[in-house]
Amino acid sequence: MQDIEFRVDDLTASESQALVRRHLEGMHANSPQDSVHAFDIDKLRQPGVTFWTGWVGEEIAVMGALKRLDAESGEIKSMRVADAFLGRGAGRAMLEHILSE
């Protein structure tokens, strides 16, 4: 897999919004309704949450977010790999990026 460029993302790009929608659709299709805790776009924009996208060239490959709980800990939120990049290491790369933060 090519190098992934990680960007702090303000969720204004259509590609970012589409990947969040894809993530939420998958969560609702595969989880009991009361067990879906994924953040929607508005929650991903709230203070204390940093949202990243990972890009390979001009294509969005992955997204992920970190919700800060305090100065030393956080909660990973709403990670999703774009379908075209499944099985290619994009999810692992995003997880490592978030953990390094």
PDB file of N, CA, C and O in Angstrom, residues 60-94:
ATOM      1  N   ILE A  60      -9.802   9.146  -0.476  1.00  0.00           N
ATOM      2  CA  ILE A  60      -9.915   8.954   0.957  1.00  0.00           C
ATOM      3  C   ILE A  60      -9.857   7.450   1.228  1.00  0.00           C
ATOM      4  O   ILE A  60     -10.524   6.657   0.568  1.00  0.00           O
ATOM      5  N   ALA A  61      -9.005   7.061   2.155  1.00  0.00           N
ATOM      6  CA  ALA A  61      -8.799   5.648   2.455  1.00  0.00           C
ATOM      7  C   ALA A  61      -9.360   5.249   3.810  1.00  0.00           C
ATOM      8  O   ALA A  61      -9.808   4.120   3.994  1.00  0.00           O
ATOM      9  N   VAL A  62      -9.357   6.182   4.767  1.00  0.00           N
ATOM     10  CA  VAL A  62      -9.700   5.816   6.136  1.00  0.00           C
ATOM     11  C   VAL A  62     -10.059   7.074   6.925  1.00  0.00           C
ATOM     12  O   VAL A  62      -9.657   8.177   6.566  1.00  0.00           O
ATOM     13  N   MET A  63     -10.829   6.872   7.976  1.00  0.00           N
ATOM     14  CA  MET A  63     -11.143   7.957   8.897  1.00  0.00           C
ATOM     15  C   MET A  63     -11.061   7.434  10.314  1.00  0.00           C
ATOM     16  O   MET A  63     -11.168   6.224  10.556  1.00  0.00           O
ATOM     17  N   GLY A  64     -10.868   8.342  11.251  1.00  0.00           N
ATOM     18  CA  GLY A  64     -10.863   7.972  12.656  1.00  0.00           C
ATOM     19  C   GLY A  64     -10.880   9.220  13.515  1.00  0.00           C
ATOM     20  O   GLY A  64     -10.540  10.308  13.052  1.00  0.00           O
ATOM     21  N   ALA A  65     -11.312   9.054  14.754  1.00  0.00           N
ATOM     22  CA  ALA A  65     -11.411  10.194  15.651  1.00  0.00           C
ATOM     23  C   ALA A  65     -10.965   9.800  17.045  1.00  0.00           C
ATOM     24  O   ALA A  65     -11.044   8.632  17.434  1.00  0.00           O
ATOM     25  N   LEU A  66     -10.522  10.800  17.779  1.00  0.00           N
ATOM     26  CA  LEU A  66     -10.124  10.628  19.168  1.00  0.00           C
ATOM     27  C   LEU A  66     -10.890  11.633  20.010  1.00  0.00           C
ATOM     28  O   LEU A  66     -10.847  12.841  19.749  1.00  0.00           O
ATOM     29  N   LYS A  67     -11.615  11.131  20.997  1.00  0.00           N
ATOM     30  CA  LYS A  67     -12.301  11.991  21.961  1.00  0.00           C
ATOM     31  C   LYS A  67     -11.432  12.045  23.204  1.00  0.00           C
ATOM     32  O   LYS A  67     -11.181  11.017  23.840  1.00  0.00           O
ATOM     33  N   ARG A  68     -10.950  13.224  23.535  1.00  0.00           N
ATOM     34  CA  ARG A  68     -10.120  13.399  24.732  1.00  0.00           C
ATOM     35  C   ARG A  68     -10.994  13.263  25.969  1.00  0.00           C
ATOM     36  O   ARG A  68     -12.027  13.911  26.080  1.00  0.00           O
ATOM     37  N   LEU A  69     -10.567  12.416  26.901  1.00  0.00           N
ATOM     38  CA  LEU A  69     -11.288  12.251  28.159  1.00  0.00           C
ATOM     39  C   LEU A  69     -10.655  13.087  29.261  1.00  0.00           C
ATOM     40  O   LEU A  69     -11.348  13.634  30.109  1.00  0.00           O
ATOM     41  N   ASP A  70      -9.332  13.157  29.246  1.00  0.00           N
ATOM     42  CA  ASP A  70      -8.579  14.010  30.164  1.00  0.00           C
ATOM     43  C   ASP A  70      -7.200  14.226  29.551  1.00  0.00           C
ATOM     44  O   ASP A  70      -6.985  13.863  28.398  1.00  0.00           O
ATOM     45  N   ALA A  71      -6.273  14.772  30.307  1.00  0.00           N
ATOM     46  CA  ALA A  71      -4.954  15.114  29.759  1.00  0.00           C
ATOM     47  C   ALA A  71      -4.152  13.900  29.309  1.00  0.00           C
ATOM     48  O   ALA A  71      -3.243  14.020  28.502  1.00  0.00           O
ATOM     49  N   GLU A  72      -4.496  12.718  29.829  1.00  0.00           N
ATOM     50  CA  GLU A  72      -3.701  11.533  29.520  1.00  0.00           C
ATOM     51  C   GLU A  72      -4.453  10.413  28.828  1.00  0.00           C
ATOM     52  O   GLU A  72      -3.850   9.398  28.479  1.00  0.00           O
ATOM     53  N   SER A  73      -5.749  10.558  28.632  1.00  0.00           N
ATOM     54  CA  SER A  73      -6.492   9.452  28.023  1.00  0.00           C
ATOM     55  C   SER A  73      -7.563   9.947  27.065  1.00  0.00           C
ATOM     56  O   SER A  73      -7.986  11.103  27.119  1.00  0.00           O
ATOM     57  N   GLY A  74      -7.962   9.052  26.192  1.00  0.00           N
ATOM     58  CA  GLY A  74      -8.979   9.363  25.211  1.00  0.00           C
ATOM     59  C   GLY A  74      -9.692   8.108  24.775  1.00  0.00           C
ATOM     60  O   GLY A  74      -9.336   6.995  25.173  1.00  0.00           O
ATOM     61  N   GLU A  75     -10.694   8.292  23.951  1.00  0.00           N
ATOM     62  CA  GLU A  75     -11.494   7.189  23.432  1.00  0.00           C
ATOM     63  C   GLU A  75     -11.488   7.269  21.915  1.00  0.00           C
ATOM     64  O   GLU A  75     -11.770   8.329  21.337  1.00  0.00           O
ATOM     65  N   ILE A  76     -11.150   6.178  21.265  1.00  0.00           N
ATOM     66  CA  ILE A  76     -11.167   6.129  19.810  1.00  0.00           C
ATOM     67  C   ILE A  76     -12.624   6.069  19.371  1.00  0.00           C
ATOM     68  O   ILE A  76     -13.413   5.288  19.900  1.00  0.00           O
ATOM     69  N   LYS A  77     -12.969   6.897  18.396  1.00  0.00           N
ATOM     70  CA  LYS A  77     -14.341   6.991  17.908  1.00  0.00           C
ATOM     71  C   LYS A  77     -14.386   6.801  16.397  1.00  0.00           C
ATOM     72  O   LYS A  77     -13.517   7.261  15.684  1.00  0.00           O
ATOM     73  N   SER A  78     -15.424   6.152  15.933  1.00  0.00           N
ATOM     74  CA  SER A  78     -15.840   6.172  14.533  1.00  0.00           C
ATOM     75  C   SER A  78     -14.741   5.883  13.513  1.00  0.00           C
ATOM     76  O   SER A  78     -14.592   6.597  12.535  1.00  0.00           O
ATOM     77  N   MET A  79     -13.978   4.822  13.704  1.00  0.00           N
ATOM     78  CA  MET A  79     -12.989   4.437  12.692  1.00  0.00           C
ATOM     79  C   MET A  79     -13.670   3.668  11.569  1.00  0.00           C
ATOM     80  O   MET A  79     -14.523   2.833  11.802  1.00  0.00           O
ATOM     81  N   ARG A  80     -13.244   3.944  10.320  1.00  0.00           N
ATOM     82  CA  ARG A  80     -13.790   3.245   9.165  1.00  0.00           C
ATOM     83  C   ARG A  80     -12.793   3.316   8.029  1.00  0.00           C
ATOM     84  O   ARG A  80     -12.187   4.346   7.768  1.00  0.00           O
ATOM     85  N   VAL A  81     -12.640   2.193   7.329  1.00  0.00           N
ATOM     86  CA  VAL A  81     -11.817   2.126   6.127  1.00  0.00           C
ATOM     87  C   VAL A  81     -12.756   2.182   4.921  1.00  0.00           C
ATOM     88  O   VAL A  81     -13.795   1.510   4.906  1.00  0.00           O
ATOM     89  N   ALA A  82     -12.403   2.975   3.928  1.00  0.00           N
ATOM     90  CA  ALA A  82     -13.174   3.015   2.686  1.00  0.00           C
ATOM     91  C   ALA A  82     -13.126   1.642   2.028  1.00  0.00           C
ATOM     92  O   ALA A  82     -12.097   0.953   2.072  1.00  0.00           O
ATOM     93  N   ASP A  83     -14.232   1.245   1.447  1.00  0.00           N
ATOM     94  CA  ASP A  83     -14.340  -0.101   0.875  1.00  0.00           C
ATOM     95  C   ASP A  83     -13.186  -0.446  -0.070  1.00  0.00           C
ATOM     96  O   ASP A  83     -12.674  -1.562  -0.043  1.00  0.00           O
ATOM     97  N   ALA A  84     -12.759   0.494  -0.885  1.00  0.00           N
ATOM     98  CA  ALA A  84     -11.682   0.236  -1.857  1.00  0.00           C
ATOM     99  C   ALA A  84     -10.340  -0.048  -1.190  1.00  0.00           C
ATOM    100  O   ALA A  84      -9.428  -0.568  -1.834  1.00  0.00           O
ATOM    101  N   PHE A  85     -10.209   0.252   0.110  1.00  0.00           N
ATOM    102  CA  PHE A  85      -8.935   0.082   0.804  1.00  0.00           C
ATOM    103  C   PHE A  85      -8.981  -1.006   1.870  1.00  0.00           C
ATOM    104  O   PHE A  85      -8.010  -1.179   2.619  1.00  0.00           O
ATOM    105  N   LEU A  86     -10.074  -1.751   1.949  1.00  0.00           N
ATOM    106  CA  LEU A  86     -10.177  -2.829   2.932  1.00  0.00           C
ATOM    107  C   LEU A  86      -9.076  -3.865   2.712  1.00  0.00           C
ATOM    108  O   LEU A  86      -8.754  -4.221   1.572  1.00  0.00           O
ATOM    109  N   GLY A  87      -8.488  -4.331   3.803  1.00  0.00           N
ATOM    110  CA  GLY A  87      -7.469  -5.375   3.730  1.00  0.00           C
ATOM    111  C   GLY A  87      -6.105  -4.908   3.262  1.00  0.00           C
ATOM    112  O   GLY A  87      -5.235  -5.730   2.987  1.00  0.00           O
ATOM    113  N   ARG A  88      -5.896  -3.612   3.211  1.00  0.00           N
ATOM    114  CA  ARG A  88      -4.633  -3.084   2.691  1.00  0.00           C
ATOM    115  C   ARG A  88      -3.809  -2.356   3.751  1.00  0.00           C
ATOM    116  O   ARG A  88      -2.804  -1.732   3.441  1.00  0.00           O
ATOM    117  N   GLY A  89      -4.248  -2.401   5.011  1.00  0.00           N
ATOM    118  CA  GLY A  89      -3.471  -1.813   6.089  1.00  0.00           C
ATOM    119  C   GLY A  89      -3.863  -0.402   6.483  1.00  0.00           C
ATOM    120  O   GLY A  89      -3.234   0.185   7.372  1.00  0.00           O
ATOM    121  N   ALA A  90      -4.893   0.161   5.858  1.00  0.00           N
ATOM    122  CA  ALA A  90      -5.291   1.532   6.165  1.00  0.00           C
ATOM    123  C   ALA A  90      -5.832   1.650   7.589  1.00  0.00           C
ATOM    124  O   ALA A  90      -5.546   2.626   8.287  1.00  0.00           O
ATOM    125  N   GLY A  91      -6.615   0.676   8.030  1.00  0.00           N
ATOM    126  CA  GLY A  91      -7.156   0.705   9.392  1.00  0.00           C
ATOM    127  C   GLY A  91      -6.060   0.637  10.434  1.00  0.00           C
ATOM    128  O   GLY A  91      -6.070   1.387  11.413  1.00  0.00           O
ATOM    129  N   ARG A  92      -5.110  -0.244  10.225  1.00  0.00           N
ATOM    130  CA  ARG A  92      -3.980  -0.360  11.147  1.00  0.00           C
ATOM    131  C   ARG A  92      -3.186   0.942  11.187  1.00  0.00           C
ATOM    132  O   ARG A  92      -2.782   1.411  12.251  1.00  0.00           O
ATOM    133  N   ALA A  93      -2.976   1.539  10.020  1.00  0.00           N
ATOM    134  CA  ALA A  93      -2.229   2.797   9.961  1.00  0.00           C
ATOM    135  C   ALA A  93      -2.963   3.906  10.717  1.00  0.00           C
ATOM    136  O   ALA A  93      -2.334   4.685  11.443  1.00  0.00           O
ATOM    137  N   MET A  94      -4.294   3.979  10.580  1.00  0.00           N
ATOM    138  CA  MET A  94      -5.059   4.986  11.309  1.00  0.00           C
ATOM    139  C   MET A  94      -4.997   4.732  12.808  1.00  0.00           C
ATOM    140  O   MET A  94      -4.809   5.662  13.601  1.00  0.00           O
TER     141      MET A  94
END
